[in-house]
Amino acid sequence: MTHDTRYAFRDHRLFETPHAGAEGTLLFGADDASLFTIDDMTRAVLARWRDEPAIDLASVPEADREVLQALHDARLLVPAEHQRPPARAPYDPARIPLGTLVLEAAQACNLRCTYCYAGGGSYGGAARLMDPELSRRAARYLVESSGERENVTLVLFGGEPLLNLPAIEAAVVEAETAARERGKTVTVSMTTNGTRFTPEVLAFLRAHPISLSLSIDGPPDLHDANRRFAGSGAGTYEAIMAGLAELREHLQRPPAARVTLTPEQWQRAPEVFDHVAAMGFLEVGIAPVSPVNAKMLPTPEQERTLLEGFAQIAARFAQKAVVGELLPFSNLLDVLARLHVGQVKDVACGAGLGYLAIDSEGRFYLCHRMAGMDHFRVGDIDHGIDHAGIAERLAEQAAPRQDACSRCWARSLCAGGCHHDNHIREKDLGLQPGGMCDFIRGWLEICIRAYAQVRREADERLLAFLARRAQG
Ligand code: SF4
Ligand code: SF4
């Protein structure tokens, strides 16, 4: 620091903790997603100077100056003209090679989940399956459009992708071949409802290293309330248990679990987590349902209950971490990993920026949830990716919340939220932008507090795991 420069604090947020002394307050840097624990003295100095628009060091008492120096070293105190980083120019989608392609291999499903955003798996119109020749082309397209990337990701998706084994098999074999030819690697993942593990499917899964994500919503009463078979309307819990048993018998690697909860179920989130985690899933992610209709919109009370439930799971995560155990709560792990390496989000997600979905007719969409939505169609496999269209859609998505996000303390961990959720809330349901923000910030505060405890008390191995996870 120099005496001829005026300094100012960058945007930050303080979180009080129950700990005394050196661990009393958490200081979160809003631009860098940096996190420090500060003692009472630093807290007091910060309180004295944080609102000054331009601090003249010559007027700062010696004792305060030492603390300000430490905050400067932590990049929280900067020359006043750098207090707010300049707005980043939007990314040019044409300069970002394709890295992940979601194959809507079966726009059909044998289930009719009450909350399905894909209208029973078809994404509008009649149920249909992707032709294996198209899925093969799509897989090659992914590899050939991946520029300098060393790894590409193919996601087998639906509807229920296992309704179309020929197409997904063709895609996987082609992706593996094309990647080998170009000295790249391919990661394949699949999201399935877990009811279709036939002998042919199990043989396919044994032959290819595919990461599975299985949809299961907790104990039978909760699961069966929403996840039912088409036709009979019967719950699918038992069928999934049978599928899991098949997987255990035939595959070495456990699947991950994807839980979706509707607002009236949110009060049972900790119980759901325990139930699913006890089945031995690699990880368990709990998603609050997308409000595909007004009935799915939560009340503030329901949001509060879900945050309380997530806070309970996070507290248990931290307790276990201290004794070297890992609670496989993927919602939390995702954020902890980013906090651990200081990974800043400057876009909400990869949709349109290296990540696209392709439907059963070969049309590209910004993301898998937007398949069938003409507004988010961005080219097709015959004519290529419409990069200008992607840029327009992303600009449109960002515009209503740009100002609020630029002032929000959580921006480096959130960056705007899911485009699909924002679209349905704002365009389909006519809600004001920002309706999810208090919930998002509440959740991120839970993560920040959990991370501070984990960093302070957890085993080095867990921190090393977080670092690896952040690198993907
Ligand atoms: S919480 Fe809301 S305002 Fe804050 S970054 Fe996320 S979307 Fe933007
Ligand atoms: S728009 Fe939403 S669902 Fe789609 S990739 Fe982004 S975060 Fe995921």
Short mmCIF file of C-alpha atoms and ligand atoms in Angstrom, two decimals:
data_model
loop_
_atom_site.label_atom_id
_atom_site.label_comp_id
_atom_site.label_asym_id
_atom_site.label_seq_id
_atom_site.Cartn_x
_atom_site.Cartn_y
_atom_site.Cartn_z
CA MET A 1 0.00 0.00 0.00
CA THR A 2 1.25 3.47 -0.69
CA HIS A 3 0.41 6.79 0.94
CA ASP A 4 -0.32 8.54 -2.36
CA THR A 5 -3.11 6.09 -3.27
CA ARG A 6 -6.70 6.21 -1.97
CA TYR A 7 -8.18 2.84 -1.05
CA ALA A 8 -11.68 1.44 -0.77
CA PHE A 9 -13.20 -1.86 0.23
CA ARG A 10 -14.43 -4.23 -2.41
CA ASP A 11 -17.90 -5.61 -1.97
CA HIS A 12 -18.01 -8.09 0.90
CA ARG A 13 -20.38 -9.68 3.35
CA LEU A 14 -19.93 -10.47 7.03
CA PHE A 15 -21.43 -13.54 8.67
CA GLU A 16 -21.37 -13.76 12.43
CA THR A 17 -20.66 -17.17 13.93
CA PRO A 18 -21.21 -18.57 17.42
CA HIS A 19 -17.43 -18.84 17.85
CA ALA A 20 -15.56 -16.32 19.91
CA GLY A 21 -12.25 -14.57 19.28
CA ALA A 22 -10.25 -15.38 16.18
CA GLU A 23 -13.06 -17.36 14.52
CA GLY A 24 -15.84 -14.95 15.40
CA THR A 25 -16.79 -13.54 12.01
CA LEU A 26 -16.66 -14.78 8.45
CA LEU A 27 -15.67 -12.28 5.79
CA PHE A 28 -16.79 -13.22 2.28
CA GLY A 29 -15.37 -11.40 -0.74
CA ALA A 30 -18.26 -10.97 -3.19
CA ASP A 31 -16.13 -10.68 -6.33
CA ASP A 32 -13.66 -13.50 -5.66
CA ALA A 33 -15.80 -15.89 -3.58
CA SER A 34 -12.97 -15.63 -1.06
CA LEU A 35 -13.58 -16.47 2.59
CA PHE A 36 -11.69 -15.41 5.70
CA THR A 37 -12.28 -15.77 9.39
CA ILE A 38 -11.54 -12.55 11.23
CA ASP A 39 -11.05 -11.72 14.88
CA ASP A 40 -12.79 -9.03 16.89
CA MET A 41 -10.04 -6.47 16.30
CA THR A 42 -10.16 -6.86 12.53
CA ARG A 43 -13.93 -6.68 12.73
CA ALA A 44 -13.70 -3.38 14.60
CA VAL A 45 -11.21 -1.88 12.13
CA LEU A 46 -13.38 -3.01 9.24
CA ALA A 47 -16.43 -1.41 10.85
CA ARG A 48 -14.51 1.88 11.12
CA TRP A 49 -13.36 2.00 7.51
CA ARG A 50 -15.58 -0.17 5.33
CA ASP A 51 -17.95 2.63 4.26
CA GLU A 52 -15.23 5.14 3.41
CA PRO A 53 -15.29 5.81 -0.35
CA ALA A 54 -11.56 6.69 -0.43
CA ILE A 55 -9.29 5.93 2.52
CA ASP A 56 -6.28 8.17 2.89
CA LEU A 57 -3.66 6.06 4.67
CA ALA A 58 -2.00 9.10 6.15
CA SER A 59 -5.13 9.69 8.23
CA VAL A 60 -5.29 6.10 9.48
CA PRO A 61 -3.88 5.34 12.96
CA GLU A 62 -0.89 3.02 12.94
CA ALA A 63 -2.74 0.12 14.61
CA ASP A 64 -5.57 0.25 12.08
CA ARG A 65 -3.10 0.51 9.21
CA GLU A 66 -1.64 -2.91 9.99
CA VAL A 67 -5.05 -4.49 9.80
CA LEU A 68 -5.84 -2.62 6.60
CA GLN A 69 -2.58 -3.95 5.16
CA ALA A 70 -3.72 -7.51 5.88
CA LEU A 71 -7.08 -6.82 4.23
CA HIS A 72 -5.24 -5.34 1.27
CA ASP A 73 -3.14 -8.52 1.03
CA ALA A 74 -6.41 -10.46 1.02
CA ARG A 75 -7.52 -8.35 -1.99
CA LEU A 76 -10.43 -6.86 -0.10
CA LEU A 77 -8.97 -3.38 0.11
CA VAL A 78 -7.94 -2.03 -3.29
CA PRO A 79 -7.16 1.30 -4.92
CA ALA A 80 -10.48 3.17 -4.91
CA GLU A 81 -10.69 3.26 -8.69
CA HIS A 82 -10.67 -0.56 -8.72
CA GLN A 83 -13.35 -0.94 -6.09
CA ARG A 84 -15.81 -2.36 -8.59
CA PRO A 85 -14.40 -4.62 -11.30
CA PRO A 86 -15.35 -3.53 -14.82
CA ALA A 87 -18.39 -5.30 -16.29
CA ARG A 88 -17.28 -8.34 -18.24
CA ALA A 89 -18.14 -8.38 -21.96
CA PRO A 90 -20.56 -11.23 -22.74
CA TYR A 91 -18.86 -14.42 -23.86
CA ASP A 92 -18.92 -15.08 -27.59
CA PRO A 93 -20.53 -18.55 -27.92
CA ALA A 94 -18.76 -19.07 -31.26
CA ARG A 95 -15.41 -19.03 -29.48
CA ILE A 96 -16.34 -21.74 -27.01
CA PRO A 97 -16.06 -25.23 -28.47
CA LEU A 98 -18.72 -27.77 -27.74
CA GLY A 99 -17.86 -29.81 -24.63
CA THR A 100 -21.10 -31.42 -23.54
CA LEU A 101 -23.99 -32.66 -25.65
CA VAL A 102 -27.20 -33.93 -24.09
CA LEU A 103 -28.87 -36.48 -26.29
CA GLU A 104 -32.66 -36.51 -25.98
CA ALA A 105 -32.49 -40.11 -27.11
CA ALA A 106 -36.05 -40.99 -26.18
CA GLN A 107 -38.65 -38.25 -26.10
CA ALA A 108 -40.89 -40.76 -24.45
CA CYS A 109 -41.23 -42.16 -20.98
CA ASN A 110 -42.83 -45.12 -19.25
CA LEU A 111 -43.54 -42.89 -16.23
CA ARG A 112 -45.80 -39.87 -15.77
CA CYS A 113 -44.21 -37.90 -12.95
CA THR A 114 -46.50 -35.15 -11.74
CA TYR A 115 -43.78 -32.50 -11.89
CA CYS A 116 -42.23 -33.41 -15.24
CA TYR A 117 -41.05 -30.33 -17.14
CA ALA A 118 -40.88 -32.44 -20.30
CA GLY A 119 -44.62 -33.14 -20.50
CA GLY A 120 -44.36 -36.88 -19.92
CA GLY A 121 -40.95 -37.04 -21.57
CA SER A 122 -41.94 -35.93 -25.08
CA TYR A 123 -41.23 -32.18 -24.61
CA GLY A 124 -44.50 -31.49 -26.42
CA GLY A 125 -46.09 -33.41 -29.27
CA ALA A 126 -46.14 -37.16 -29.68
CA ALA A 127 -43.66 -39.50 -28.02
CA ARG A 128 -40.75 -40.33 -30.34
CA LEU A 129 -37.36 -42.02 -30.35
CA MET A 130 -34.13 -40.77 -31.85
CA ASP A 131 -32.98 -42.71 -34.87
CA PRO A 132 -29.70 -44.55 -34.09
CA GLU A 133 -28.15 -43.05 -37.20
CA LEU A 134 -28.88 -39.55 -35.86
CA SER A 135 -27.54 -40.37 -32.40
CA ARG A 136 -24.37 -41.71 -34.01
CA ARG A 137 -23.98 -38.48 -36.03
CA ALA A 138 -24.66 -36.40 -32.94
CA ALA A 139 -21.95 -38.18 -30.97
CA ARG A 140 -19.43 -37.62 -33.76
CA TYR A 141 -20.54 -34.01 -34.08
CA LEU A 142 -19.77 -33.50 -30.40
CA VAL A 143 -16.25 -34.83 -30.72
CA GLU A 144 -15.56 -32.98 -33.97
CA SER A 145 -16.86 -29.68 -32.60
CA SER A 146 -14.81 -29.84 -29.43
CA GLY A 147 -11.80 -27.84 -30.66
CA GLU A 148 -8.84 -28.10 -28.32
CA ARG A 149 -10.77 -29.77 -25.52
CA GLU A 150 -9.18 -33.00 -24.41
CA ASN A 151 -12.37 -34.41 -22.94
CA VAL A 152 -15.98 -34.29 -24.09
CA THR A 153 -19.11 -35.33 -22.22
CA LEU A 154 -22.03 -37.14 -23.77
CA VAL A 155 -25.18 -37.16 -21.66
CA LEU A 156 -27.80 -39.82 -22.40
CA PHE A 157 -31.12 -38.30 -21.52
CA GLY A 158 -34.83 -38.42 -22.20
CA GLY A 159 -37.70 -38.91 -21.33
CA GLU A 160 -36.28 -42.25 -20.39
CA PRO A 161 -33.15 -42.94 -22.46
CA LEU A 162 -33.31 -46.68 -21.80
CA LEU A 163 -36.46 -46.86 -23.94
CA ASN A 164 -34.10 -46.42 -26.88
CA LEU A 165 -31.15 -48.72 -26.29
CA PRO A 166 -30.19 -48.91 -30.01
CA ALA A 167 -29.74 -45.10 -30.20
CA ILE A 168 -27.77 -44.73 -26.99
CA GLU A 169 -25.57 -47.70 -27.82
CA ALA A 170 -24.85 -46.26 -31.27
CA ALA A 171 -23.99 -42.88 -29.72
CA VAL A 172 -21.68 -44.28 -27.07
CA VAL A 173 -19.77 -46.52 -29.48
CA GLU A 174 -19.40 -43.66 -31.98
CA ALA A 175 -18.29 -41.17 -29.32
CA GLU A 176 -15.69 -43.61 -28.03
CA THR A 177 -14.44 -44.29 -31.57
CA ALA A 178 -14.33 -40.63 -32.60
CA ALA A 179 -12.60 -39.62 -29.37
CA ARG A 180 -10.00 -42.36 -29.78
CA GLU A 181 -9.29 -41.24 -33.37
CA ARG A 182 -8.58 -37.72 -32.14
CA GLY A 183 -6.67 -38.61 -29.00
CA LYS A 184 -9.45 -37.32 -26.74
CA THR A 185 -11.39 -38.93 -23.94
CA VAL A 186 -15.14 -39.10 -23.60
CA THR A 187 -17.16 -39.16 -20.41
CA VAL A 188 -20.63 -40.64 -20.70
CA SER A 189 -23.37 -40.12 -18.17
CA MET A 190 -26.99 -41.14 -18.15
CA THR A 191 -30.03 -40.04 -16.18
CA THR A 192 -32.58 -42.81 -15.85
CA ASN A 193 -35.79 -43.50 -13.95
CA GLY A 194 -34.35 -46.84 -12.85
CA THR A 195 -37.17 -49.06 -14.08
CA ARG A 196 -35.57 -50.42 -17.26
CA PHE A 197 -32.52 -52.46 -16.29
CA THR A 198 -33.18 -55.34 -18.65
CA PRO A 199 -30.48 -57.98 -19.31
CA GLU A 200 -29.58 -56.12 -22.56
CA VAL A 201 -29.26 -52.82 -20.71
CA LEU A 202 -27.12 -54.38 -17.99
CA ALA A 203 -24.83 -55.91 -20.62
CA PHE A 204 -24.51 -52.47 -22.27
CA LEU A 205 -23.71 -50.84 -18.91
CA ARG A 206 -21.08 -53.48 -18.16
CA ALA A 207 -19.43 -52.87 -21.53
CA HIS A 208 -19.14 -49.08 -21.19
CA PRO A 209 -18.04 -46.93 -18.23
CA ILE A 210 -21.20 -44.85 -17.93
CA SER A 211 -21.91 -42.72 -14.85
CA LEU A 212 -25.50 -43.30 -13.85
CA SER A 213 -27.82 -40.88 -12.15
CA LEU A 214 -31.01 -42.45 -10.92
CA SER A 215 -34.15 -40.52 -10.04
CA ILE A 216 -35.55 -41.45 -6.66
CA ASP A 217 -37.53 -39.14 -4.41
CA GLY A 218 -37.15 -40.69 -0.95
CA PRO A 219 -39.28 -43.08 1.11
CA PRO A 220 -42.13 -44.88 -0.72
CA ASP A 221 -44.90 -42.47 0.25
CA LEU A 222 -42.99 -39.42 -1.01
CA HIS A 223 -41.57 -41.12 -4.07
CA ASP A 224 -44.84 -42.69 -5.17
CA ALA A 225 -46.76 -39.47 -4.66
CA ASN A 226 -45.15 -38.06 -7.80
CA ARG A 227 -43.29 -40.78 -9.69
CA ARG A 228 -45.85 -43.13 -11.17
CA PHE A 229 -46.09 -45.46 -14.13
CA ALA A 230 -47.88 -44.24 -17.24
CA GLY A 231 -51.04 -46.25 -17.78
CA SER A 232 -51.50 -47.99 -14.43
CA GLY A 233 -50.67 -44.90 -12.38
CA ALA A 234 -48.98 -47.17 -9.83
CA GLY A 235 -46.02 -45.89 -7.84
CA THR A 236 -42.55 -46.86 -9.05
CA TYR A 237 -40.66 -47.19 -5.76
CA GLU A 238 -40.68 -50.99 -5.72
CA ALA A 239 -39.62 -51.21 -9.36
CA ILE A 240 -36.69 -48.92 -8.59
CA MET A 241 -35.64 -51.02 -5.62
CA ALA A 242 -35.63 -54.05 -7.93
CA GLY A 243 -33.59 -52.05 -10.48
CA LEU A 244 -31.08 -51.03 -7.83
CA ALA A 245 -30.67 -54.64 -6.78
CA GLU A 246 -29.93 -55.55 -10.40
CA LEU A 247 -27.36 -52.78 -10.63
CA ARG A 248 -25.66 -53.90 -7.44
CA GLU A 249 -25.43 -57.42 -8.72
CA HIS A 250 -24.14 -56.57 -12.17
CA LEU A 251 -22.14 -53.34 -11.85
CA GLN A 252 -19.20 -52.41 -9.69
CA ARG A 253 -19.89 -48.71 -9.48
CA PRO A 254 -22.88 -47.28 -7.59
CA PRO A 255 -25.11 -44.70 -9.28
CA ALA A 256 -25.75 -41.19 -8.02
CA ALA A 257 -29.25 -40.31 -6.86
CA ARG A 258 -31.26 -37.40 -8.12
CA VAL A 259 -34.12 -36.42 -5.81
CA THR A 260 -36.86 -33.98 -6.80
CA LEU A 261 -39.15 -32.69 -4.08
CA THR A 262 -42.38 -30.75 -4.47
CA PRO A 263 -42.94 -27.90 -1.98
CA GLU A 264 -45.31 -29.82 0.33
CA GLN A 265 -42.51 -32.41 0.72
CA TRP A 266 -39.76 -29.96 1.60
CA GLN A 267 -40.23 -30.27 5.34
CA ARG A 268 -38.99 -33.85 5.06
CA ALA A 269 -35.73 -33.11 3.22
CA PRO A 270 -33.38 -34.47 5.97
CA GLU A 271 -35.37 -37.69 6.22
CA VAL A 272 -35.34 -38.04 2.42
CA PHE A 273 -31.61 -37.52 2.34
CA ASP A 274 -31.01 -40.17 5.03
CA HIS A 275 -33.31 -42.65 3.34
CA VAL A 276 -31.63 -42.33 -0.04
CA ALA A 277 -28.06 -42.05 1.23
CA ALA A 278 -28.53 -45.25 3.24
CA MET A 279 -29.02 -47.13 -0.03
CA GLY A 280 -25.37 -46.64 -0.88
CA PHE A 281 -25.64 -44.09 -3.67
CA LEU A 282 -22.40 -42.44 -4.66
CA GLU A 283 -23.96 -39.03 -4.06
CA VAL A 284 -27.41 -37.66 -3.38
CA GLY A 285 -28.60 -34.39 -4.93
CA ILE A 286 -31.89 -32.86 -3.84
CA ALA A 287 -33.59 -30.51 -6.29
CA PRO A 288 -36.53 -28.34 -5.35
CA VAL A 289 -38.97 -28.91 -8.20
CA SER A 290 -39.11 -26.40 -11.06
CA PRO A 291 -42.44 -24.59 -10.88
CA VAL A 292 -43.81 -26.03 -14.13
CA ASN A 293 -47.20 -24.71 -13.09
CA ALA A 294 -48.48 -22.32 -10.46
CA LYS A 295 -49.33 -25.22 -8.11
CA MET A 296 -45.62 -26.03 -7.83
CA LEU A 297 -44.72 -22.55 -6.60
CA PRO A 298 -43.56 -22.66 -3.00
CA THR A 299 -44.72 -20.36 -0.24
CA PRO A 300 -42.08 -18.39 1.70
CA GLU A 301 -42.77 -20.73 4.63
CA GLN A 302 -42.02 -23.78 2.48
CA GLU A 303 -38.79 -22.18 1.28
CA ARG A 304 -37.81 -21.48 4.87
CA THR A 305 -38.51 -25.10 5.82
CA LEU A 306 -36.37 -26.41 3.00
CA LEU A 307 -33.49 -24.15 4.00
CA GLU A 308 -33.80 -25.41 7.58
CA GLY A 309 -33.68 -28.97 6.31
CA PHE A 310 -30.65 -28.25 4.13
CA ALA A 311 -28.97 -26.53 7.08
CA GLN A 312 -29.52 -29.67 9.18
CA ILE A 313 -27.93 -31.86 6.52
CA ALA A 314 -25.06 -29.39 6.13
CA ALA A 315 -24.46 -29.38 9.90
CA ARG A 316 -24.27 -33.17 9.89
CA PHE A 317 -21.95 -33.01 6.88
CA ALA A 318 -19.56 -30.78 8.83
CA GLN A 319 -19.71 -33.00 11.94
CA LYS A 320 -18.87 -36.07 9.91
CA ALA A 321 -16.16 -34.28 7.96
CA VAL A 322 -14.38 -33.58 11.24
CA VAL A 323 -14.07 -37.30 11.91
CA GLY A 324 -13.00 -38.05 8.34
CA GLU A 325 -16.35 -39.22 6.96
CA LEU A 326 -18.01 -37.91 3.83
CA LEU A 327 -21.75 -37.38 3.76
CA PRO A 328 -22.54 -37.61 0.03
CA PHE A 329 -24.75 -34.50 -0.25
CA SER A 330 -23.94 -33.30 -3.75
CA ASN A 331 -25.74 -29.94 -3.45
CA LEU A 332 -23.30 -29.01 -0.71
CA LEU A 333 -20.25 -30.69 -2.21
CA ASP A 334 -20.67 -28.68 -5.42
CA VAL A 335 -20.49 -25.35 -3.59
CA LEU A 336 -17.84 -26.41 -1.06
CA ALA A 337 -15.57 -27.52 -3.87
CA ARG A 338 -15.90 -24.15 -5.57
CA LEU A 339 -15.31 -22.26 -2.33
CA HIS A 340 -12.28 -24.38 -1.59
CA VAL A 341 -10.50 -23.46 -4.81
CA GLY A 342 -12.01 -19.96 -5.13
CA GLN A 343 -13.80 -20.86 -8.34
CA VAL A 344 -15.90 -17.90 -9.41
CA LYS A 345 -19.03 -18.25 -11.52
CA ASP A 346 -19.36 -15.55 -14.12
CA VAL A 347 -22.18 -17.29 -15.97
CA ALA A 348 -25.04 -19.12 -14.34
CA CYS A 349 -24.34 -22.37 -16.16
CA GLY A 350 -22.80 -23.67 -19.35
CA ALA A 351 -26.05 -23.64 -21.36
CA GLY A 352 -25.17 -22.47 -24.87
CA LEU A 353 -21.55 -21.96 -23.85
CA GLY A 354 -20.07 -25.34 -24.69
CA TYR A 355 -23.19 -27.16 -23.49
CA LEU A 356 -26.14 -27.98 -25.76
CA ALA A 357 -28.96 -30.48 -26.09
CA ILE A 358 -30.04 -32.21 -29.28
CA ASP A 359 -33.56 -33.55 -29.74
CA SER A 360 -34.79 -36.60 -31.62
CA GLU A 361 -35.08 -34.54 -34.84
CA GLY A 362 -31.51 -33.27 -34.65
CA ARG A 363 -32.37 -29.76 -33.44
CA PHE A 364 -30.07 -28.02 -30.95
CA TYR A 365 -31.38 -26.30 -27.84
CA LEU A 366 -29.72 -24.13 -25.24
CA CYS A 367 -30.12 -26.88 -22.66
CA HIS A 368 -31.85 -30.20 -22.12
CA ARG A 369 -34.79 -28.68 -20.27
CA MET A 370 -35.49 -26.36 -23.18
CA ALA A 371 -35.84 -29.08 -25.81
CA GLY A 372 -39.03 -28.49 -27.77
CA MET A 373 -39.15 -24.77 -26.85
CA ASP A 374 -38.82 -23.05 -30.22
CA HIS A 375 -37.56 -19.88 -28.62
CA PHE A 376 -34.49 -21.72 -27.34
CA ARG A 377 -33.77 -23.63 -30.52
CA VAL A 378 -30.25 -22.79 -31.68
CA GLY A 379 -29.50 -24.57 -34.94
CA ASP A 380 -29.52 -28.19 -36.00
CA ILE A 381 -27.11 -30.90 -36.90
CA ASP A 382 -27.42 -30.30 -40.67
CA HIS A 383 -26.77 -26.56 -40.56
CA GLY A 384 -24.66 -26.29 -37.42
CA ILE A 385 -24.94 -24.36 -34.18
CA ASP A 386 -26.59 -20.94 -34.35
CA HIS A 387 -24.08 -19.02 -32.25
CA ALA A 388 -25.74 -15.66 -32.88
CA GLY A 389 -29.02 -17.14 -31.67
CA ILE A 390 -27.32 -18.41 -28.50
CA ALA A 391 -25.84 -14.97 -27.81
CA GLU A 392 -29.27 -13.37 -28.25
CA ARG A 393 -31.03 -15.85 -25.97
CA LEU A 394 -28.39 -15.54 -23.26
CA ALA A 395 -28.51 -11.73 -23.41
CA GLU A 396 -32.29 -11.87 -23.11
CA GLN A 397 -32.04 -14.17 -20.11
CA ALA A 398 -29.49 -12.00 -18.34
CA ALA A 399 -31.16 -8.62 -18.97
CA PRO A 400 -33.95 -8.67 -16.33
CA ARG A 401 -31.58 -9.50 -13.45
CA GLN A 402 -28.28 -7.98 -14.58
CA ASP A 403 -28.51 -4.98 -12.31
CA ALA A 404 -29.62 -6.95 -9.22
CA CYS A 405 -26.95 -9.62 -9.81
CA SER A 406 -24.20 -7.02 -10.17
CA ARG A 407 -25.05 -5.74 -6.67
CA CYS A 408 -25.74 -9.11 -5.02
CA TRP A 409 -23.21 -10.47 -2.54
CA ALA A 410 -23.80 -14.02 -3.86
CA ARG A 411 -23.04 -13.22 -7.51
CA SER A 412 -19.73 -15.10 -7.68
CA LEU A 413 -21.45 -18.31 -6.54
CA CYS A 414 -24.79 -17.90 -8.35
CA ALA A 415 -24.43 -15.62 -11.39
CA GLY A 416 -28.12 -15.48 -12.17
CA GLY A 417 -29.71 -18.88 -11.51
CA CYS A 418 -31.10 -21.45 -13.91
CA HIS A 419 -32.27 -19.96 -17.24
CA HIS A 420 -35.03 -22.53 -17.51
CA ASP A 421 -36.42 -21.84 -14.05
CA ASN A 422 -36.18 -18.09 -14.62
CA HIS A 423 -37.97 -18.43 -17.94
CA ILE A 424 -40.90 -20.40 -16.61
CA ARG A 425 -41.26 -18.19 -13.54
CA GLU A 426 -41.07 -14.94 -15.45
CA LYS A 427 -42.56 -15.74 -18.87
CA ASP A 428 -44.98 -18.60 -18.15
CA LEU A 429 -46.12 -17.62 -14.66
CA GLY A 430 -45.65 -13.86 -15.05
CA LEU A 431 -43.63 -13.43 -11.86
CA GLN A 432 -41.16 -10.65 -11.17
CA PRO A 433 -37.44 -11.49 -11.69
CA GLY A 434 -35.59 -12.34 -8.51
CA GLY A 435 -38.26 -14.43 -6.81
CA MET A 436 -35.76 -17.19 -6.00
CA CYS A 437 -32.97 -14.92 -4.84
CA ASP A 438 -33.61 -14.99 -1.09
CA PHE A 439 -33.71 -18.77 -1.23
CA ILE A 440 -30.49 -18.92 -3.29
CA ARG A 441 -28.70 -16.56 -0.92
CA GLY A 442 -29.99 -18.46 2.11
CA TRP A 443 -28.62 -21.68 0.68
CA LEU A 444 -25.26 -20.16 -0.20
CA GLU A 445 -24.92 -18.75 3.31
CA ILE A 446 -25.46 -22.28 4.67
CA CYS A 447 -22.69 -23.51 2.36
CA ILE A 448 -20.31 -20.73 3.38
CA ARG A 449 -20.79 -21.47 7.06
CA ALA A 450 -20.35 -25.19 6.50
CA TYR A 451 -17.21 -24.60 4.48
CA ALA A 452 -15.69 -22.41 7.19
CA GLN A 453 -16.18 -25.21 9.70
CA VAL A 454 -14.90 -27.90 7.34
CA ARG A 455 -11.81 -25.88 6.51
CA ARG A 456 -11.12 -25.25 10.16
CA GLU A 457 -11.69 -28.74 11.48
CA ALA A 458 -11.82 -31.35 8.72
CA ASP A 459 -9.31 -33.90 7.69
CA GLU A 460 -6.83 -32.89 4.94
CA ARG A 461 -8.11 -35.75 2.80
CA LEU A 462 -11.54 -34.21 2.61
CA LEU A 463 -10.10 -30.88 1.52
CA ALA A 464 -8.04 -32.68 -1.12
CA PHE A 465 -11.24 -34.38 -2.28
CA LEU A 466 -12.93 -30.96 -2.63
CA ALA A 467 -10.01 -29.69 -4.69
CA ARG A 468 -10.23 -32.69 -7.04
CA ARG A 469 -13.96 -32.33 -7.33
CA ALA A 470 -13.65 -28.67 -8.31
CA GLN A 471 -11.38 -29.67 -11.15
CA GLY A 472 -14.14 -31.95 -12.45
S1 SF4 B 1 -29.19 -14.58 -5.90
FE1 SF4 B 1 -30.39 -13.46 -7.42
S2 SF4 B 1 -29.48 -11.39 -7.57
FE2 SF4 B 1 -28.01 -12.79 -6.53
S3 SF4 B 1 -26.66 -13.51 -8.21
FE3 SF4 B 1 -28.31 -15.04 -7.90
S4 SF4 B 1 -29.93 -14.46 -9.39
FE4 SF4 B 1 -28.52 -12.70 -9.15
S1 SF4 B 2 -30.48 -23.63 -17.86
FE1 SF4 B 2 -30.86 -24.60 -15.87
S2 SF4 B 2 -31.25 -26.79 -16.31
FE2 SF4 B 2 -30.30 -25.86 -18.11
S3 SF4 B 2 -28.10 -26.27 -17.89
FE3 SF4 B 2 -28.50 -24.23 -17.03
S4 SF4 B 2 -28.87 -24.59 -14.83
FE4 SF4 B 2 -29.07 -26.57 -15.89
#
